[in-house]
Coordinates of N, CA and C in Angstrom, one line a residue:
X1 N 1.1 -1.3 0.1 CA 0.1 -0.5 -0.1 C 0.6 1.3 0.1
X2 N 0.8 2.1 -1.0 CA 0.9 3.1 -0.5 C 1.3 4.0 0.1
X3 N 2.1 5.0 1.2 CA 2.2 5.7 1.8 C 1.3 7.3 1.9
X4 N 0.9 7.4 2.6 CA -0.4 8.0 2.8 C 0.2 7.9 4.3
X5 N -0.3 9.9 4.6 CA 0.1 10.5 5.3 C -1.4 11.2 6.6
X6 N -0.9 10.0 8.1 CA -2.8 10.3 8.6 C -2.6 12.1 8.6
X7 N -3.9 12.1 9.6 CA -4.7 13.1 9.0 C -4.1 14.3 10.2
X8 N -3.6 13.6 11.4 CA -3.3 14.6 12.1 C -1.5 15.0 12.1
X9 N -1.2 14.6 11.1 CA 0.0 14.9 10.6 C -0.2 16.4 9.8
X10 N -0.5 16.5 8.8 CA -1.0 16.7 7.7 C -1.7 18.2 8.4
X11 N -2.8 17.6 9.7 CA -3.7 19.1 10.4 C -1.5 19.8 11.3
X12 N -1.3 19.3 11.8 CA 0.1 20.2 12.3 C 1.3 20.4 11.1
X13 N 1.0 20.4 10.1 CA 2.0 21.0 9.1 C 0.9 22.3 8.8
X14 N -0.4 22.3 8.5 CA -1.1 23.3 8.5 C -1.0 24.0 9.8
X15 N -1.0 23.6 11.0 CA -0.7 24.7 11.6 C 1.2 25.1 11.6
X16 N 1.6 24.3 11.6 CA 2.7 25.2 10.8 C 3.5 26.6 10.3
X17 N 3.1 25.9 8.9 CA 2.8 27.0 8.7 C 1.7 28.1 8.3
X18 N 1.3 28.3 9.4 CA -0.1 29.9 9.7 C 0.8 30.6 9.7
X19 N 1.9 30.6 10.0 CA 3.3 31.4 11.1 C 3.5 32.5 9.8
X20 N 4.5 31.8 9.1 CA 4.7 31.6 7.2 C 2.9 32.9 6.1
X21 N 1.9 31.9 6.5 CA 1.6 32.5 6.2 C 0.3 34.3 6.3
X22 N 0.8 34.5 8.4 CA 0.4 35.0 8.3 C 1.8 36.5 7.8
X23 N 2.6 35.9 7.9 CA 3.3 36.8 7.6 C 3.6 37.2 5.9
X24 N 3.1 36.3 5.6 CA 2.5 36.9 3.9 C 1.3 37.8 3.8
X25 N 0.7 38.3 5.0 CA -0.5 39.0 4.9 C 0.2 40.1 5.1
X26 N 0.7 40.8 5.7 CA 1.7 41.7 6.6 C 2.8 42.3 5.5
X27 N 3.7 41.2 4.0 CA 4.3 41.8 3.2 C 3.1 41.4 2.3
X28 N 2.2 41.6 2.2 CA 1.2 42.3 0.8 C 0.6 43.3 2.1
X29 N 0.7 43.9 2.6 CA 0.2 45.6 3.3 C 1.6 45.8 2.7
X30 N 2.6 45.7 3.1 CA 4.1 46.6 2.0 C 3.6 46.8 1.5
X31 N 3.3 45.7 0.8 CA 3.9 45.6 -1.3 C 2.4 46.3 -1.9
X32 N 1.4 46.2 -0.6 CA 0.5 47.5 -0.6 C 1.3 49.9 -1.3
X33 N 1.4 49.5 0.4 CA 2.0 50.3 0.2 C 3.6 51.0 0.5
X34 N 4.0 50.6 -0.4 CA 5.1 50.8 -1.5 C 4.8 50.9 -2.6
X35 N 3.6 50.1 -3.7 CA 3.3 50.3 -4.4 C 2.9 52.1 -4.5
X36 N 2.3 52.0 -3.7 CA 1.4 53.7 -4.0 C 1.7 54.5 -3.1
X37 N 3.5 54.1 -2.8 CA 4.4 55.0 -2.9 C 4.7 55.9 -4.7
X38 N 5.0 54.7 -4.9 CA 5.6 54.9 -6.0 C 4.7 55.5 -7.4
X39 N 3.6 55.3 -6.8 CA 2.8 55.9 -7.6 C 2.0 57.5 -7.5
X40 N 2.9 57.4 -6.3 CA 2.8 59.0 -5.6 C 4.1 59.7 -6.3
X41 N 5.3 59.0 -6.2 CA 6.2 60.0 -6.6 C 6.5 59.4 -7.7
X42 N 5.4 59.0 -8.9 CA 5.8 59.6 -10.7 C 4.9 60.2 -10.9
X43 N 3.8 60.3 -9.9 CA 3.1 60.7 -10.7 C 3.5 62.6 -10.3
X44 N 4.5 62.9 -9.1 CA 4.3 64.9 -8.6 C 6.2 64.5 -9.8
X45 N 7.4 63.4 -10.4 CA 7.8 63.0 -11.0 C 7.5 63.9 -12.5
X46 N 6.2 63.3 -12.8 CA 5.8 63.9 -14.0 C 6.1 64.7 -14.3
X47 N 4.9 65.3 -13.2 CA 3.9 66.8 -12.7 C 6.0 68.1 -13.1
X48 N 6.2 67.3 -12.3 CA 7.4 68.3 -12.4 C 8.4 68.1 -14.0
X49 N 8.5 67.2 -14.5 CA 8.7 67.3 -15.9 C 8.1 67.9 -16.1
X50 N 6.5 68.2 -16.6 CA 6.2 69.0 -17.7 C 7.0 70.9 -17.4
X51 N 6.8 70.8 -15.8 CA 7.3 72.7 -15.3 C 8.3 72.2 -15.8
X52 N 9.5 71.7 -15.7 CA 11.4 71.3 -16.3 C 11.1 73.4 -17.2
X53 N 10.5 72.3 -18.3 CA 11.1 73.8 -19.3 C 10.5 75.3 -19.5
X54 N 9.8 75.2 -18.5 CA 9.2 76.7 -18.3 C 10.2 77.3 -17.4
X55 N 10.9 76.7 -16.5 CA 11.2 77.2 -15.0 C 13.0 78.1 -15.4
X56 N 12.7 78.1 -15.5 CA 14.2 79.6 -14.9 C 14.0 79.7 -13.4
X57 N 15.9 79.5 -12.6 CA 16.3 81.0 -12.1 C 16.0 79.6 -10.8
X58 N 15.8 81.0 -9.7 CA 15.5 79.3 -8.3 C 14.5 78.3 -8.9
X59 N 14.3 79.0 -9.7 CA 13.1 78.0 -9.5 C 13.4 76.5 -10.6
X60 N 14.3 76.5 -11.3 CA 15.1 75.8 -12.5 C 15.7 74.4 -10.9
X61 N 16.9 75.5 -10.1 CA 17.5 74.7 -9.6 C 16.2 74.3 -9.0
X62 N 15.6 74.7 -8.3 CA 14.9 73.0 -7.4 C 14.0 72.6 -8.0
X63 N 13.8 72.8 -8.8 CA 12.8 70.9 -9.7 C 14.0 70.1 -10.5
X64 N 15.2 70.8 -10.8 CA 16.6 69.4 -11.2 C 16.8 68.5 -9.6
X65 N 16.3 69.8 -8.4 CA 17.0 69.4 -7.0 C 15.9 68.3 -6.6
X66 N 14.4 68.8 -7.4 CA 13.9 67.7 -6.8 C 13.5 66.5 -7.4
X67 N 13.9 66.6 -8.7 CA 13.4 65.6 -10.2 C 14.7 65.1 -9.2
X68 N 15.6 65.3 -8.8 CA 17.0 64.0 -8.9 C 16.8 63.4 -7.1
X69 N 16.3 63.9 -6.3 CA 15.3 63.6 -4.9 C 14.6 61.8 -5.5
X70 N 12.8 63.2 -6.3 CA 12.0 61.9 -7.0 C 12.5 60.5 -7.4
X71 N 13.8 61.3 -8.4 CA 14.5 59.7 -9.3 C 15.3 58.6 -8.8
X72 N 15.8 59.1 -7.6 CA 16.0 58.1 -6.3 C 15.6 57.3 -5.2
X73 N 13.8 58.6 -4.6 CA 13.4 58.0 -3.7 C 13.3 56.7 -5.3
X74 N 12.0 56.5 -6.1 CA 12.5 55.4 -7.4 C 13.1 54.1 -7.0
X75 N 14.9 54.3 -7.2 CA 15.3 53.7 -7.4 C 15.4 52.7 -5.4
X76 N 14.9 52.7 -4.5 CA 15.0 53.4 -3.6 C 13.3 53.0 -3.3
X77 N 12.8 52.7 -3.9 CA 10.6 52.5 -3.4 C 11.0 50.9 -4.3
X78 N 11.7 51.4 -4.9 CA 12.0 49.6 -6.0 C 12.4 48.9 -5.7
X79 N 13.7 49.0 -5.1 CA 14.8 47.6 -4.0 C 13.4 47.7 -3.0
X80 N 13.2 48.3 -1.8 CA 12.1 48.1 -1.4 C 10.8 46.6 -2.2
X81 N 10.8 46.9 -2.9 CA 9.2 46.3 -3.2 C 10.0 45.4 -4.2
X82 N 10.9 44.6 -3.9 CA 12.1 43.6 -5.0 C 12.1 42.5 -3.8
X83 N 12.6 43.6 -2.6 CA 13.5 42.1 -1.7 C 12.1 42.2 -0.5
X84 N 10.5 42.9 -0.9 CA 9.8 42.5 -0.1 C 9.1 41.4 -1.0
X85 N 9.1 41.1 -2.1 CA 8.2 40.3 -2.9 C 9.5 39.0 -3.5
X86 N 10.6 39.5 -3.1 CA 11.4 37.7 -2.5 C 11.7 37.2 -1.7
X87 N 10.5 38.5 0.1 CA 10.9 38.2 0.8 C 9.4 37.2 0.0
X88 N 8.3 37.3 -0.4 CA 7.3 36.5 -0.3 C 7.6 35.1 -0.8
X89 N 8.5 35.2 -1.8 CA 7.9 33.8 -2.7 C 9.6 33.6 -1.4
X90 N 10.0 33.6 -0.5 CA 10.9 32.3 -0.5 C 9.4 31.9 1.2
X91 N 9.6 33.1 2.4 CA 7.9 32.5 3.1 C 7.2 31.0 2.2
X92 N 6.6 31.3 1.1 CA 5.4 30.7 0.2 C 7.1 29.6 -0.1
X93 N 8.0 29.0 -0.6 CA 8.8 28.2 -0.5 C 9.4 27.8 0.7
X94 N 8.8 28.2 2.0 CA 8.9 27.5 3.2 C 7.7 27.2 4.2
X95 N 6.0 27.3 3.6 CA 5.0 26.5 3.5 C 5.6 25.2 2.4
X96 N 6.0 24.9 0.9 CA 6.0 23.8 0.7 C 6.8 23.6 0.6
X97 N 8.6 23.2 1.8 CA 8.9 22.4 2.0 C 8.4 21.9 3.1
X98 N 7.3 22.4 4.0 CA 6.8 21.8 5.4 C 6.3 21.1 5.0
X99 N 5.0 21.4 3.5 CA 4.1 20.1 3.1 C 4.9 18.3 2.2
X100 N 6.3 19.1 2.0 CA 6.7 18.0 1.0 C 7.6 17.3 1.7
X101 N 7.6 18.5 3.0 CA 9.3 17.3 4.0 C 8.1 16.6 4.9
X102 N 7.1 17.1 5.8 CA 6.1 15.5 6.0 C 5.3 14.6 4.8
X103 N 5.8 15.3 3.0 CA 4.6 14.0 3.0 C 5.5 13.3 1.7
X104 N 7.3 13.9 1.6 CA 7.8 12.7 1.3 C 8.9 12.3 2.9
X105 N 8.9 12.6 3.9 CA 9.1 12.4 4.9 C 11.2 11.8 4.7
X106 N 11.0 13.4 4.3 CA 12.5 13.8 4.4 C 13.5 14.5 6.3
X107 N 13.5 14.5 6.2 CA 14.9 15.5 6.9 C 15.6 16.6 6.5
X108 N 14.2 17.8 6.1 CA 15.0 19.5 5.3 C 14.8 19.5 6.7
X109 N 14.8 20.1 7.8 CA 14.7 21.0 8.3 C 15.5 22.0 8.8
X110 N 16.9 21.8 8.6 CA 17.4 22.8 8.4 C 17.2 23.3 6.5
X111 N 16.5 23.0 5.7 CA 16.5 23.6 5.0 C 15.4 24.6 5.4
X112 N 15.0 24.2 5.6 CA 13.6 25.4 6.2 C 13.9 25.9 7.0
X113 N 14.8 25.9 7.9 CA 15.3 27.4 8.8 C 15.1 28.1 8.1
X114 N 17.0 28.0 7.3 CA 17.6 28.7 6.1 C 16.6 29.5 5.6
X115 N 16.2 28.9 4.5 CA 14.6 29.8 3.5 C 14.2 30.2 4.5
X116 N 13.3 31.1 5.7 CA 12.7 31.4 7.0 C 13.7 31.6 7.1
X117 N 14.9 32.0 7.7 CA 15.5 32.6 7.7 C 16.0 33.8 6.6
X118 N 16.3 32.8 5.0 CA 16.6 34.4 4.4 C 15.1 35.1 3.7
X119 N 13.7 34.4 4.5 CA 12.8 35.2 4.1 C 12.6 36.2 4.8
X120 N 12.8 36.2 6.4 CA 12.6 37.6 7.5 C 14.0 38.5 7.3
X121 N 15.2 38.1 6.3 CA 16.6 39.3 5.6 C 15.8 39.5 4.6
X122 N 14.8 39.2 3.8 CA 15.0 40.2 2.9 C 13.9 41.0 3.2
X123 N 13.0 40.7 4.4 CA 11.6 41.6 4.6 C 12.6 43.0 5.6
X124 N 13.4 42.2 6.4 CA 14.2 43.2 7.1 C 14.5 43.8 5.5
X125 N 15.1 44.0 4.9 CA 16.2 44.8 3.9 C 15.0 45.8 3.3
X126 N 13.8 45.1 3.3 CA 12.6 46.2 2.2 C 12.3 46.8 3.5
X127 N 12.1 47.2 4.0 CA 11.3 47.4 5.6 C 12.5 48.6 5.7
X128 N 14.2 48.0 6.0 CA 15.3 49.8 5.7 C 14.7 51.0 4.6
X129 N 14.5 49.5 3.6 CA 15.0 50.6 2.3 C 14.0 51.3 2.3
X130 N 12.4 51.0 3.1 CA 11.6 51.8 3.3 C 11.3 53.4 4.4
X131 N 12.1 53.1 5.9 CA 12.8 53.7 6.0 C 13.9 54.7 5.5
X132 N 14.5 54.0 4.6 CA 15.0 55.4 4.3 C 14.8 56.4 3.1
X133 N 13.5 55.4 2.3 CA 13.0 56.1 1.4 C 11.3 57.2 2.3
X134 N 11.4 56.6 3.7 CA 10.1 57.6 3.9 C 11.2 59.0 4.3
X135 N 12.4 58.9 5.0 CA 13.8 59.4 5.6 C 13.8 60.8 4.3
X136 N 13.9 60.0 3.3 CA 14.5 61.1 2.5 C 13.4 62.2 1.7
X137 N 12.4 61.8 1.3 CA 10.4 61.8 1.1 C 10.9 63.2 2.6
X138 N 10.8 63.0 3.7 CA 11.0 64.3 4.8 C 12.5 65.2 3.6
X139 N 12.8 65.5 3.7 CA 14.1 66.0 2.5 C 13.3 67.3 1.6
X140 N 11.9 66.8 1.2 CA 11.5 67.0 -0.1 C 10.4 69.0 0.9
X141 N 10.1 68.0 2.5 CA 9.2 69.2 2.6 C 9.5 69.9 3.4
X142 N 9.6 70.8 3.7 CA 10.4 71.7 4.2 C 9.8 72.9 5.0
X143 N 8.6 73.0 6.3 CA 8.2 74.3 5.8 C 8.9 75.4 6.8
X144 N 9.1 76.6 5.7 CA 9.6 77.6 5.7 C 9.5 78.5 7.8
X145 N 10.7 78.5 7.7 CA 10.2 79.7 9.1 C 9.8 80.3 10.0
X146 N 9.3 81.0 9.2 CA 8.7 82.2 9.0 C 6.6 82.4 9.1
X147 N 6.9 81.0 8.4 CA 5.8 80.0 8.5 C 5.6 80.1 10.1
X148 N 6.1 79.4 11.2 CA 6.2 78.9 12.5 C 6.0 79.7 12.9
X149 N 6.6 81.2 12.7 CA 6.6 81.7 14.3 C 5.1 82.3 14.2
X150 N 4.2 82.4 13.1 CA 2.6 82.4 13.3 C 2.1 83.5 12.3

C-alpha cells in the first residue's frame, strides 16, 4: 500500500505553516503601501517634468533638485518592492518545503530554517529600504520658518 500521511500529521503541518501565511499577509500590506508611494512619486515626477522646461533661475534649480530626489526615491522604493516580493517568494517556499518534508518523510529541517531566515532577512532589508525612502521624502518637505512663527 502506498504511503499516505495521517490526517493529524497534515493538520500539524498546516498549523506550522500558519505563521508564514500570516507573514505573507503582512508582506502583502507592505507591498500595497510601497506601490502606493511609488505611484505618488511617479505622479510628482511627471508634474515636475512638465514644469521643468518652462522654469528658470532658482525655481529651475529647485525643480532639478526635486527631480533628482524623486529619482532616488523611485530607485529605493523599487528596491524595497523587489526585496518584499523576494521575501514573499521565500515564505511560500517555506510553506511548500514544510509540506514536501511531511509528505515525502524528508528530514530537511535545516533547509526550512534557512529558507525562513532568508525570508526574514529579505523582509528586514525591504523595511530598512522603506525607512530610508521615508527619511529621504522628508527632505523635500520643509515648512518655512516664517510660517512657523505665526
